[in-house]
Short mmCIF file of C-alpha atoms and ligand atoms in Angstrom, two decimals:
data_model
loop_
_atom_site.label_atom_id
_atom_site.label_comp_id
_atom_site.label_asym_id
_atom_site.label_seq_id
_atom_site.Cartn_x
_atom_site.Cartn_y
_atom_site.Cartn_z
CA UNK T 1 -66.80 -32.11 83.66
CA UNK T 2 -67.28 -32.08 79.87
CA UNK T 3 -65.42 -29.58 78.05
CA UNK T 4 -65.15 -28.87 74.46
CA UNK T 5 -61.83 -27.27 72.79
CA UNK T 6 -62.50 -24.58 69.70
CA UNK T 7 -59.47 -25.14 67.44
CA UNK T 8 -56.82 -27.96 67.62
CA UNK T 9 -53.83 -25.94 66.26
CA UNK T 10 -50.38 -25.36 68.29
CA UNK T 11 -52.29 -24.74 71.34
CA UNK T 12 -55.33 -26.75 71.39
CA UNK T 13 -53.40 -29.97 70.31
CA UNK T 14 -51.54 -29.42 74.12
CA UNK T 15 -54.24 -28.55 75.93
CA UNK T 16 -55.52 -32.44 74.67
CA UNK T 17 -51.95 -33.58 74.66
CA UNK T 18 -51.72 -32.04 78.30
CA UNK T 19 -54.99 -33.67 79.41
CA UNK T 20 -54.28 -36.50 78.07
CA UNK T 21 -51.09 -37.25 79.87
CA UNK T 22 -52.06 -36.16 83.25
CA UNK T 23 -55.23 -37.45 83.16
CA UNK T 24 -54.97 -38.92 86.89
CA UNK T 25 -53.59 -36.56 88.59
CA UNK T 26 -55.50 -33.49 86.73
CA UNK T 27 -58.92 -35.63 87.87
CA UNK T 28 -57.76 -35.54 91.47
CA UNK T 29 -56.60 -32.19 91.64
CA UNK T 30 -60.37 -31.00 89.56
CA UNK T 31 -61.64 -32.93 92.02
CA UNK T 32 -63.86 -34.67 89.05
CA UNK T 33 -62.53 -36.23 85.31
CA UNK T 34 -62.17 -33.88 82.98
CA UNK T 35 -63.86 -35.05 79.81
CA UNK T 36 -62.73 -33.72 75.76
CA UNK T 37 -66.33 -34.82 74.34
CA UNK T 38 -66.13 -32.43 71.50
CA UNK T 39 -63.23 -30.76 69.22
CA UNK T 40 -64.19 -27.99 66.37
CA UNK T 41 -61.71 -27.72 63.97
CA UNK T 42 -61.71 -26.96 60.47
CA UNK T 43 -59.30 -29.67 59.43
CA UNK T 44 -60.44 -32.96 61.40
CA UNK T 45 -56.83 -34.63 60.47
CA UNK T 46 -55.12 -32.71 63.16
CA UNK T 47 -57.63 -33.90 65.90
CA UNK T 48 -57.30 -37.35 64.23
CA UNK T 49 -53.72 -37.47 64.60
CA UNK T 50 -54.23 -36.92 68.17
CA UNK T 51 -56.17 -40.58 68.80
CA UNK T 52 -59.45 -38.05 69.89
CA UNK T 53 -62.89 -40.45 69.00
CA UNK T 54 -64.22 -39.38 65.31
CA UNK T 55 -67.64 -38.57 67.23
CA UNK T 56 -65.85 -36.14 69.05
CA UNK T 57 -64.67 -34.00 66.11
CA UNK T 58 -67.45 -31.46 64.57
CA UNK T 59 -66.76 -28.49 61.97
CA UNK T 60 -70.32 -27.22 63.57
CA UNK T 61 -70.16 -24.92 66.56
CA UNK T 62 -73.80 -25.65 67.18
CA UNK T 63 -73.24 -29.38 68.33
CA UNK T 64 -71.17 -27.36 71.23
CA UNK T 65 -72.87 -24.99 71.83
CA UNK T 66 -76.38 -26.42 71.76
CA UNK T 67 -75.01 -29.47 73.72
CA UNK T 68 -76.47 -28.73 77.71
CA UNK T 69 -74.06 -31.46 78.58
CA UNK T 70 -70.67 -29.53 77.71
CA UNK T 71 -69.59 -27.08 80.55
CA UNK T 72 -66.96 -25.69 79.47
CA UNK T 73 -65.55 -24.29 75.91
CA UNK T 74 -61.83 -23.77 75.65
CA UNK T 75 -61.74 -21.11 72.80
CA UNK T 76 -58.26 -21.75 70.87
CA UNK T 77 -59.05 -20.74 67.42
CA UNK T 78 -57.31 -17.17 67.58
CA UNK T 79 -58.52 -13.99 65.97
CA UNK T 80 -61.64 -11.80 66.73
CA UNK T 81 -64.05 -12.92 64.86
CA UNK T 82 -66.00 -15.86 64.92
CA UNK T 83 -64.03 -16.22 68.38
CA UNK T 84 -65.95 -13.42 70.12
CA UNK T 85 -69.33 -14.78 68.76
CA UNK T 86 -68.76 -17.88 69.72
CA UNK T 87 -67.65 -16.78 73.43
CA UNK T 88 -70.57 -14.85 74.02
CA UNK T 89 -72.88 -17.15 72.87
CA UNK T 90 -71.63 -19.72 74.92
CA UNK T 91 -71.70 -17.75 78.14
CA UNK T 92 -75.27 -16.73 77.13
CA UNK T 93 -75.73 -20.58 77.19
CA UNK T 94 -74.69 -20.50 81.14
CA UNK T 95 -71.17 -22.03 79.89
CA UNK T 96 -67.84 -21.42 81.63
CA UNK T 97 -64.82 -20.23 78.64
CA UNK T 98 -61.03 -20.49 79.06
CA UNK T 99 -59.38 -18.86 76.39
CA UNK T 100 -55.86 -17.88 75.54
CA UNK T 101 -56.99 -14.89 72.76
CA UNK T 102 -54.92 -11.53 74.07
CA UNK T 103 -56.06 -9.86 70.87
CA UNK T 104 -59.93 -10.85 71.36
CA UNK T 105 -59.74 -9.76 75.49
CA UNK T 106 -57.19 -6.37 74.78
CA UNK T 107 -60.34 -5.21 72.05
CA UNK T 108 -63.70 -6.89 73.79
CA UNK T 109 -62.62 -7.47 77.61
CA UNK T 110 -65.34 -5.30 78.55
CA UNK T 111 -68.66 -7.20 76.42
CA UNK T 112 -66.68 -10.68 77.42
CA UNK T 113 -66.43 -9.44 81.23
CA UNK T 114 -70.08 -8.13 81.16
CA UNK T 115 -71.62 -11.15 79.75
CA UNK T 116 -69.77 -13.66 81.73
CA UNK T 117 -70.82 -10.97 85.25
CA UNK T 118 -74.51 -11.18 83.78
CA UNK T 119 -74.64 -14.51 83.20
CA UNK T 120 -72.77 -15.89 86.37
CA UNK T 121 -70.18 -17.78 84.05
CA UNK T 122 -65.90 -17.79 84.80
CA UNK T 123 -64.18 -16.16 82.42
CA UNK T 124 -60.45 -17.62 82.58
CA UNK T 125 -57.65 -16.07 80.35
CA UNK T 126 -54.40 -17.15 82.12
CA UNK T 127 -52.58 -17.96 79.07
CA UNK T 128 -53.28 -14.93 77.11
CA UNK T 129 -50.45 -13.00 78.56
CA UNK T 130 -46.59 -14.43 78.90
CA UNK T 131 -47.95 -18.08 77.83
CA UNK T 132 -46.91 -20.71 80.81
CA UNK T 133 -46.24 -18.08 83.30
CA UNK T 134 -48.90 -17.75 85.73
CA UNK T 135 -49.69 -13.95 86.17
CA UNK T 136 -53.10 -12.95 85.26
CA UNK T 137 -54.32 -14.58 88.74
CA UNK T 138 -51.79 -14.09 90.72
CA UNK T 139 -52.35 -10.38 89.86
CA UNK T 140 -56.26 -11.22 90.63
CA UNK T 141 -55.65 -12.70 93.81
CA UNK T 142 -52.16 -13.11 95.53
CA UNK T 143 -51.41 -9.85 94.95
CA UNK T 144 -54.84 -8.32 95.66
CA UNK T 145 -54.02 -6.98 98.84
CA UNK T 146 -51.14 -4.32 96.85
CA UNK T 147 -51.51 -1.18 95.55
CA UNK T 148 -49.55 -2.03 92.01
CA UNK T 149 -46.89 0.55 91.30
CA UNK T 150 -45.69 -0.40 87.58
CA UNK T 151 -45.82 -3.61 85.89
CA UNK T 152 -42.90 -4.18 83.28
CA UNK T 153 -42.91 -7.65 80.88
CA UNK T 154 -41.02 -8.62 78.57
CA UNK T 155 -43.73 -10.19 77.04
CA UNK T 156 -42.79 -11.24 73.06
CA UNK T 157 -40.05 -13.86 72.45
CA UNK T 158 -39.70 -13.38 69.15
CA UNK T 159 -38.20 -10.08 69.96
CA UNK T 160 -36.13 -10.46 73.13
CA UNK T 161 -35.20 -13.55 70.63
CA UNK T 162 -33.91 -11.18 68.24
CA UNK T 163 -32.44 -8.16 70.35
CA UNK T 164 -30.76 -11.03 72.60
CA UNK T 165 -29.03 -12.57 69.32
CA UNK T 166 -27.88 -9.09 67.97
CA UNK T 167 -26.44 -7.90 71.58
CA UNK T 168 -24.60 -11.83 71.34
CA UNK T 169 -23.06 -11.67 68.10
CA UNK T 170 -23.19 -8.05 67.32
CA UNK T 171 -25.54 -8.86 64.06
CA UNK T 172 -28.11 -6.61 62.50
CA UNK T 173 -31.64 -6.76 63.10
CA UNK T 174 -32.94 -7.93 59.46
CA UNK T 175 -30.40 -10.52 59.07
CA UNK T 176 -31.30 -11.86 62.70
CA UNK T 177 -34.92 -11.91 62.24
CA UNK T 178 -34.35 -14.04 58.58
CA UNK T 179 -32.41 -16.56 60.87
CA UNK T 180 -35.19 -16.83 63.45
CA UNK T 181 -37.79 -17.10 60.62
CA UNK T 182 -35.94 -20.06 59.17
CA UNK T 183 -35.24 -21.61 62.71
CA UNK T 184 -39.14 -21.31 63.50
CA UNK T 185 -38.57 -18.44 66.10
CA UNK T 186 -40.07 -15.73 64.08
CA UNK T 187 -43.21 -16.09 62.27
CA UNK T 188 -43.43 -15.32 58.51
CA UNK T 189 -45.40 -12.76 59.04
CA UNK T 190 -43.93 -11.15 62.20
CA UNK T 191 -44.92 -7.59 61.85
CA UNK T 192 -47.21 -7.70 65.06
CA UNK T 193 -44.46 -9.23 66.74
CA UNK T 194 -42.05 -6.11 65.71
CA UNK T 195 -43.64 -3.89 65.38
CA UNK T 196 -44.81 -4.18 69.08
CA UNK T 197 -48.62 -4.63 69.01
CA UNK T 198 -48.18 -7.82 70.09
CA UNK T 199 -46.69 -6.95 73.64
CA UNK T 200 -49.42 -4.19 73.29
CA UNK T 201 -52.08 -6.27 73.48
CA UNK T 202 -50.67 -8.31 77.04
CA UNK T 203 -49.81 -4.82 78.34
CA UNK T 204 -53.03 -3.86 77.85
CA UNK T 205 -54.63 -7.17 79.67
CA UNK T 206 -52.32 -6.54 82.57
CA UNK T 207 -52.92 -3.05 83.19
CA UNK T 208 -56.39 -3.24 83.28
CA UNK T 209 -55.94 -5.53 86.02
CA UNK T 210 -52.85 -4.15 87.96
CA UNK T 211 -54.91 -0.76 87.95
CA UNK T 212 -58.37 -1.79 88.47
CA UNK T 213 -59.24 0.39 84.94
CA UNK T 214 -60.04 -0.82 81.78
CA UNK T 215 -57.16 -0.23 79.25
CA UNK T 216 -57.58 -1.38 75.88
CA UNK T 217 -54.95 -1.55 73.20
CA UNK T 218 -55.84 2.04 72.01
CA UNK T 219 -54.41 3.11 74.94
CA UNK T 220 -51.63 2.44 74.64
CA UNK T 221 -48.23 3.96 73.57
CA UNK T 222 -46.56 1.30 70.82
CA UNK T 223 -43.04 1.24 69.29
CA UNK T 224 -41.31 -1.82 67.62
CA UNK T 225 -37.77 -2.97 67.44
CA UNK T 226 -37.27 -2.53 63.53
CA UNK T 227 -35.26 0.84 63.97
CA UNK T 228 -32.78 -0.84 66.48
CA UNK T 229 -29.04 -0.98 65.41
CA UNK T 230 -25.96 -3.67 66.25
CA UNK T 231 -24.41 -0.30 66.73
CA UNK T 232 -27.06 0.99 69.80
CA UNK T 233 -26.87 -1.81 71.16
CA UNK T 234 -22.42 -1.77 71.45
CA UNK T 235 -23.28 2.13 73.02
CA UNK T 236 -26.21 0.37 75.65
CA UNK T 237 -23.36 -2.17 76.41
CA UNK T 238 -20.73 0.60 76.74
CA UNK T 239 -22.96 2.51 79.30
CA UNK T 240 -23.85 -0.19 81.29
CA UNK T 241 -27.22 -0.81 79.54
CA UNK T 242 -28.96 -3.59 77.66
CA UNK T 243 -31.61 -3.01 75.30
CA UNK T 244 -35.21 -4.95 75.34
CA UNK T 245 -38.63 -4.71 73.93
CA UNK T 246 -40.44 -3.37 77.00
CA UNK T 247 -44.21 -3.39 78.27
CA UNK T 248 -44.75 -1.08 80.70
CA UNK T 249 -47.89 0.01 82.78
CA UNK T 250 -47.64 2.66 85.59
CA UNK T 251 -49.76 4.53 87.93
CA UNK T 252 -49.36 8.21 88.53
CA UNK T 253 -51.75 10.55 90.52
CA UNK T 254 -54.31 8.09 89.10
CA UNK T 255 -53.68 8.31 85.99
CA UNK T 256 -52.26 5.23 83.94
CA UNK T 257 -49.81 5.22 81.16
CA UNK T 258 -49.09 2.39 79.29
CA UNK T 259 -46.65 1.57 76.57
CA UNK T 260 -44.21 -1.18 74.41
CA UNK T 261 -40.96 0.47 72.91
CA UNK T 262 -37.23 -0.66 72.81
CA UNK T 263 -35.20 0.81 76.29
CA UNK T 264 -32.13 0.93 78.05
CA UNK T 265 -32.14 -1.18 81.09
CA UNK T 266 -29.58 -0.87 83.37
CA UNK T 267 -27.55 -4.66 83.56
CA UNK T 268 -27.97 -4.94 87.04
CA UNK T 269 -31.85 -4.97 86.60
CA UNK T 270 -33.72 -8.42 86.85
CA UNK T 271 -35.75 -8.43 83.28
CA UNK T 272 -31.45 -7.76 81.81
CA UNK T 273 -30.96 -11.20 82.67
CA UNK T 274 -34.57 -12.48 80.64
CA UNK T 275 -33.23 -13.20 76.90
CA UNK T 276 -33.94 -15.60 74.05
CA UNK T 277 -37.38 -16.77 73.54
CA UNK T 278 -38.15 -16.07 77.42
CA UNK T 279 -41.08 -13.95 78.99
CA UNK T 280 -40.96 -12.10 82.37
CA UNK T 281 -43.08 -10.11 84.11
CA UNK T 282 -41.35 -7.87 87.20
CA UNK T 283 -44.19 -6.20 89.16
CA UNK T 284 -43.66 -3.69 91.82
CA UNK T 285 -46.88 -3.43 94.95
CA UNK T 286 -46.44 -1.38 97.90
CA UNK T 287 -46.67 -4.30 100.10
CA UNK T 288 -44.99 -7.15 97.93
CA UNK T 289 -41.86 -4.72 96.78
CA UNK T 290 -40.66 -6.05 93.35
CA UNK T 291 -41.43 -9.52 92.17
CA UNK T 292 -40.10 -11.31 88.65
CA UNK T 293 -42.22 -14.44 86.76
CA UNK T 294 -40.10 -16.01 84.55
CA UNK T 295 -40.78 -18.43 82.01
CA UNK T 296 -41.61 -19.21 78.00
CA UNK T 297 -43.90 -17.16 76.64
CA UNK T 298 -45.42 -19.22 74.18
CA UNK T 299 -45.27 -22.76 72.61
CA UNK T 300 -47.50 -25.95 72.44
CA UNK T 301 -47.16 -27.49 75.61
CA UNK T 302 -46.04 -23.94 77.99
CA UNK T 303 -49.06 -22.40 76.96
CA UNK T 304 -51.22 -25.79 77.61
CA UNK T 305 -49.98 -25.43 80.97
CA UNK T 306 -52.01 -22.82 81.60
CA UNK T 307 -55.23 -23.18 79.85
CA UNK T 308 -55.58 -26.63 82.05
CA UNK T 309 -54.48 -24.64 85.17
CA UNK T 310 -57.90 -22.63 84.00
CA UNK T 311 -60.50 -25.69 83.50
CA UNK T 312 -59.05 -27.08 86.67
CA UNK T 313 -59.59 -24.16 88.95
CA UNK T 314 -63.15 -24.04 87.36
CA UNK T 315 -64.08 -27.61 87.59
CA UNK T 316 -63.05 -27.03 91.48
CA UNK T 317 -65.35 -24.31 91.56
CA UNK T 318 -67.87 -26.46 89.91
CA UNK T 319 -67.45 -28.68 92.63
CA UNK T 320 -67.72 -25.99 95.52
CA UNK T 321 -70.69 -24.20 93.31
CA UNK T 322 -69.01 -21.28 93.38
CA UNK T 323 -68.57 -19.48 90.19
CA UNK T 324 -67.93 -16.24 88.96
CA UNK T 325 -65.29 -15.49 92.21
CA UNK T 326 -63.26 -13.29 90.45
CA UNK T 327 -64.90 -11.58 87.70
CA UNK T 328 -63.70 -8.27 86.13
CA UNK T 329 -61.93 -6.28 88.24
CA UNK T 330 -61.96 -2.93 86.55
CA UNK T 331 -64.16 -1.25 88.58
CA UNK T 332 -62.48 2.15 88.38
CA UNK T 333 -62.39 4.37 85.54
CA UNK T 334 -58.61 5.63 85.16
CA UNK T 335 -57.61 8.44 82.86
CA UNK T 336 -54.96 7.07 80.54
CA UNK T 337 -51.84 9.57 80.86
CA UNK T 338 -50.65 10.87 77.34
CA UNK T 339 -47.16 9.63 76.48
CA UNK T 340 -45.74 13.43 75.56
CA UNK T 341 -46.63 14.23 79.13
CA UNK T 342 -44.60 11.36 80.34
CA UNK T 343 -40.67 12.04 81.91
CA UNK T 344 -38.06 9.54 80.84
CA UNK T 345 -34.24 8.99 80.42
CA UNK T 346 -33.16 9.13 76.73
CA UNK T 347 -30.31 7.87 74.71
CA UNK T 348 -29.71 10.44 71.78
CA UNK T 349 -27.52 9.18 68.99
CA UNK T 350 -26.98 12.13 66.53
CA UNK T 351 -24.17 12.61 63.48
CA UNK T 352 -23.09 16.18 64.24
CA UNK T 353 -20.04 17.69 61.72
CA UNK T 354 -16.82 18.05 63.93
CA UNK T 355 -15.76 21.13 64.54
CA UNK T 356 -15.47 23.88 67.36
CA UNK T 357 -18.65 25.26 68.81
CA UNK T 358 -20.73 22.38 67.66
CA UNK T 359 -21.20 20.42 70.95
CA UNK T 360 -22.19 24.13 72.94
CA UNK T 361 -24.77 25.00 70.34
CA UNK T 362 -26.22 21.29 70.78
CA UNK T 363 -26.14 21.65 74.46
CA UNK T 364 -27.91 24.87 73.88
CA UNK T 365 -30.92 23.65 72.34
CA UNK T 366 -31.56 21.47 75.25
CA UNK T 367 -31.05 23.58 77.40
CA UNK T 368 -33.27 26.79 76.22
CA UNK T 369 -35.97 23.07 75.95
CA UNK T 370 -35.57 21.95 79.82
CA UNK T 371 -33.80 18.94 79.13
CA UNK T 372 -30.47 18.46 81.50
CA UNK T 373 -27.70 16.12 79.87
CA UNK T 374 -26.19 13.73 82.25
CA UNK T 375 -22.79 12.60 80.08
CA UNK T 376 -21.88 12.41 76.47
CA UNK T 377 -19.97 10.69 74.12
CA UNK T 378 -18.01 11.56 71.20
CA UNK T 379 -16.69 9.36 68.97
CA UNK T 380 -14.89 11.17 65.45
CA UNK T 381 -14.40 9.48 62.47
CA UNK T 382 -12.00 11.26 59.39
CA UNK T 383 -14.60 12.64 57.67
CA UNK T 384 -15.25 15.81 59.72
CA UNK T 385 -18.02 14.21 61.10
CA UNK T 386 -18.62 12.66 64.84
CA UNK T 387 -20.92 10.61 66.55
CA UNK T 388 -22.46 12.21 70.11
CA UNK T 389 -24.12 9.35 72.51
CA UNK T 390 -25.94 11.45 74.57
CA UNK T 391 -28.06 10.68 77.80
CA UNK T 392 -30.27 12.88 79.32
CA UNK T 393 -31.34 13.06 82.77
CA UNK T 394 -35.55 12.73 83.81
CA UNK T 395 -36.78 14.79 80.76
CA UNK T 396 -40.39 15.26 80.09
CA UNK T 397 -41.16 13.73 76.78
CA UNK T 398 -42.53 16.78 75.43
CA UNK T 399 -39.10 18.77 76.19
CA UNK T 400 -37.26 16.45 74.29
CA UNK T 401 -39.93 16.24 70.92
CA UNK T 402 -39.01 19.89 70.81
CA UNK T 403 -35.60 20.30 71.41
CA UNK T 404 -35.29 17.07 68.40
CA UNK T 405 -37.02 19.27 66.08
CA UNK T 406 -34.93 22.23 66.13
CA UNK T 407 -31.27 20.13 66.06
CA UNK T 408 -33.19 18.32 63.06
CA UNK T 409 -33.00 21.93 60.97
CA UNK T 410 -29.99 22.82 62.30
CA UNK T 411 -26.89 22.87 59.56
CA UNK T 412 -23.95 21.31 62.22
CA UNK T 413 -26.65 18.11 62.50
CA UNK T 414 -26.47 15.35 59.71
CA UNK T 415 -29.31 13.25 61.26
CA UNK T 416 -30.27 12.60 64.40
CA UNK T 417 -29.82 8.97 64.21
CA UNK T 418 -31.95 6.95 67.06
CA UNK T 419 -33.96 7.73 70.14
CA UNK T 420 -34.45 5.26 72.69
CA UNK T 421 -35.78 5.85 76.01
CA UNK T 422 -34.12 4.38 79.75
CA UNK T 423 -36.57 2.40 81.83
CA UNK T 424 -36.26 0.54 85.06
CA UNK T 425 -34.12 2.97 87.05
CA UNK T 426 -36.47 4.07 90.09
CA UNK T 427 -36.71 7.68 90.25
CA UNK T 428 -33.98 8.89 92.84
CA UNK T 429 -31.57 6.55 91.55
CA UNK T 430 -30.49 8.67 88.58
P1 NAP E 501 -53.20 -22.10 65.50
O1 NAP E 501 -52.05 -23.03 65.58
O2 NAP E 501 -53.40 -21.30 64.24
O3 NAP E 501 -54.53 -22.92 65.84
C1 NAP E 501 -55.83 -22.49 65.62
C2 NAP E 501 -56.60 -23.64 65.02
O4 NAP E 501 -57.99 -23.31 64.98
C3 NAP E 501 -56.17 -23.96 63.59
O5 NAP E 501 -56.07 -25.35 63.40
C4 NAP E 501 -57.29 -23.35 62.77
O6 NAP E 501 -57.46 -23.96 61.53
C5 NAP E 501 -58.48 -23.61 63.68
N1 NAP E 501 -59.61 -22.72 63.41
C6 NAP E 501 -59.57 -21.38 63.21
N2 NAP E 501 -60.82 -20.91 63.04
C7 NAP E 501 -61.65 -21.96 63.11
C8 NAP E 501 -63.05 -22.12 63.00
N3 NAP E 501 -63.85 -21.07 62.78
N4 NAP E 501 -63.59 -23.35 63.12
C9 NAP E 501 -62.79 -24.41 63.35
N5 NAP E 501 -61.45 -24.34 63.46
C10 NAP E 501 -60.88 -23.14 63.35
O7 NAP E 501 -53.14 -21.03 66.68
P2 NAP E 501 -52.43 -21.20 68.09
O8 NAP E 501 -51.01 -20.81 67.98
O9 NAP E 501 -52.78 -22.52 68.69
O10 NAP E 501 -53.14 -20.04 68.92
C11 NAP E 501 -54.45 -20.17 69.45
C12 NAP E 501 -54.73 -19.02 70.41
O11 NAP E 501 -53.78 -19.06 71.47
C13 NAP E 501 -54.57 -17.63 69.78
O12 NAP E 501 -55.53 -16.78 70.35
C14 NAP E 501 -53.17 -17.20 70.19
O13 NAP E 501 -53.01 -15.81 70.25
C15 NAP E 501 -53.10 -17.82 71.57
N6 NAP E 501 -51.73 -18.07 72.04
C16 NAP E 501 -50.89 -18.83 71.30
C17 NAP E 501 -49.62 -19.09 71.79
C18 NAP E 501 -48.67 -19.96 71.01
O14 NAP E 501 -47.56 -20.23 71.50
N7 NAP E 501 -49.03 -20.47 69.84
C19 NAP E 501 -49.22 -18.56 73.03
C20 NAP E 501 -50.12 -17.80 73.77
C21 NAP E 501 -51.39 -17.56 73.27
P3 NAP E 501 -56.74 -23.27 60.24
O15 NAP E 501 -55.28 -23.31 60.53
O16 NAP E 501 -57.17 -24.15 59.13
O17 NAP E 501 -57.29 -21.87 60.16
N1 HSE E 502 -45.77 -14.28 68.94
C1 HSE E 502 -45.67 -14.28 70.36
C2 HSE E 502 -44.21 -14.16 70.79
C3 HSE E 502 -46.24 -15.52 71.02
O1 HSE E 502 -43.30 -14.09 69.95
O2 HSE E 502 -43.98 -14.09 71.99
C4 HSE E 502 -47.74 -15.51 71.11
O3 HSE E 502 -48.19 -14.44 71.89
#
């Protein structure tokens, strides 16, 4: 089995790392060698560094592409373009691709999907979502016999890095995220990371598999962590509560929602327990019940784990000739449920001046809006002013937007001060 590996950056230099090492037990498990007879990267140093053959490194995609001999291409060179291009031209060239590019498969799945179907080529993508944790086939095939439920992930570590550090030590978020860019936890650019498109983009992946529908990152409802406080997260604490960057995908009436945002999980739920850099996918089937994956999200050698995983379960199909198993699996066409239209838990926190009458006239407003409080908290302070924590029982999203926008004009509010939705409590249970 010849393969060739696009890119020898943080990932690609594990997958040959990875290969490398294993060597005699990933040939008898492939059930044939697996071969690295070419590398395209731009800077031939880093493959170099590696020990790989100098006739193995090309800056020419052709000499892959155009080579009958290679089977596989391992796309690790990130971004959209010329990643696609080179994908689909090496499908169209009967090739099998692994890849590990969430942002290429959340905005082309379907073209990759089609070609790959067409052309009678596997498509493998394991590592695109929650890095070493294998959940993209067991979704595909272990759990195939469920009817998926909701799918929740905590899938970016440089966030449940961050919110895990400021519910330790009490610390704010921008002086935790300069820590984790010096430590090499955050990148310097982490704005997809924040601001939540990255989860987004695995969300996406996995709901168009859990739900059999193609969901692209369009779809889907996005909110960061930026707007987060040391002081929501002492309130979440408080109440029982811990805060986390969540993905969440659910199935209603057959309709699919889909969304990232910062919520309130109750302590006692499995993904509380998930902090630091660590990934973790809970997944609820009809059959199964609820299952948790757990593991790093990202990183040279987690994320080798499983592209390899891929290119060995397609040299074994090589072997068997029998490719193109599992191919797409969105055969359904799912309308995507708007998030207004969605019924949550919320946290309120609100600055509200202190005096008699106040609280009544706040209650008021949701109430006249259809949204039932379930306790509050008050906390003064000598200025005339208090705090109110409030949280609201199942309240349809809608309900709440509008009830917000009134209290916002109202002259006993100073600012309604954060927003932040509960998740993971089954209905029933609140
Ligand atoms: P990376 O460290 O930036 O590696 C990419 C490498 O490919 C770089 O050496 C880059 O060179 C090279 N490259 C880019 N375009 C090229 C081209 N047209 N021709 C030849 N070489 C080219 O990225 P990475 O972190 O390994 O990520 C690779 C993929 O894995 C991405 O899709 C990413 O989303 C995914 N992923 C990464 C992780 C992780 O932990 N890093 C986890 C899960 C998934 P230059 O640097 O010179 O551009
Ligand atoms: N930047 C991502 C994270 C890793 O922080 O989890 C790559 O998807």
């Amino acid at each position: 089995m010849n393969i060739a590996v696009l890119g020898c950056g943080t990932v690609g230099a594990g997958v040959i790392k990875l290969l490398m090492q294993n060597r005699e037990a990933i040939s008898k498990r492939a059930g044939e060698e697996i071969n690295v007879k070419k590398v395209l990267e731009k800077d031939k140093d880093k493959c170099r560094r590696l020990g790989l053959p100098e006739e193995s490194i090309c800056t020419n995609y052709a000499e892959i592409v155009d080579d009958p001999d290679i089977d596989i291409v391992v796309e690790l060179i990130g971004g959209i373009d010329p990643a696609f291009t080179f994908i689909l031209e090496a499908m169209q060239k009967g090739k099998h691709v692994v890849t590990a590019n969430k942002d290429l498969i959340a905005l082309k799945g379907r073209q990759i999907f089609d070609t790959a179907e067409k052309m009678q080529v596997d498509f493998a993508f394991e590592a695109s979502v929650g890095g070493g944790i294998p959940i993209i086939l067991p979704m595909k095939q272990s759990l195939a016999g469920n009817q998926v439920q909701e799918v929740i992930g905590i899938l970016n570590g440089t966030t449940n890095y961050i919110l895990s550090k400021m519910s330790q030590e009490g610390r704010d978020f921008d002086e935790v995220l300069r820590e984790a860019q010096e430590l090499g936890y955050a990148e310097a650019d982490p704005s997809s990371d924040v601001g939540g498109l990255d989860a987004a983009r695995k969300i996406a992946i996995l709901a168009s598999i859990a739900f059999n529908s193609r969901v692209t990152l369009d779809d889907v409802y996005v909110e960061g962590i930026t707007s987060i406080t040391a002081r929501d997260i002492q309130y979440a604490k408080e109440l029982g509560y811990v805060v986390k960057l969540l993905a969440i995908a659910s199935e209603e009436e057959g309709k699919i929602q889909s969304r990232v945002h910062p919520a309130f999980i109750p302590l006692t739920h499995p993904l509380a327990a998930v902090n630091d850099v660590f990934n973790a996918v809970f997944v609820r089937g009809d059959a199964v019940g609820e299952i948790m994956l757990f593991g790093r999200g990202a990183g040279e050698m987690p994320t080798a784990s499983a592209v390899v995983g891929d290119i060995i379960d397609i040299s074994r199909n090589k072997v068997h000739d029998c490719h193109a198993r599992i191919g797409c699996t969105c055969y359904e066409e799912k309308e995507i449920l708007p998030i207004h239209e969605l019924s949550s838990q919320f946290y309120i926190r609100m600055t509200v001046k202190d005096r008699p009458g106040v609280l009544a006239s706040i209650a008021g407003v949701f109430g006249n809006n259809d949204v039932s409080i379930e306790s509050v908290i008050q906390k003064s302070s000598d200025e005339g002013k208090a705090e109110l924590i409030l949280i609201t029982h199942l309240t349809k999203e809608e309900n709440l937007r509008d009830s917000l926008m009134i209290l916002r004009d109202m002259k006993i509010v100073g600012a309604i001060d954060n927003v932040i939705r509960l998740a993971g409590i089954r209905k029933g249970d609140s």
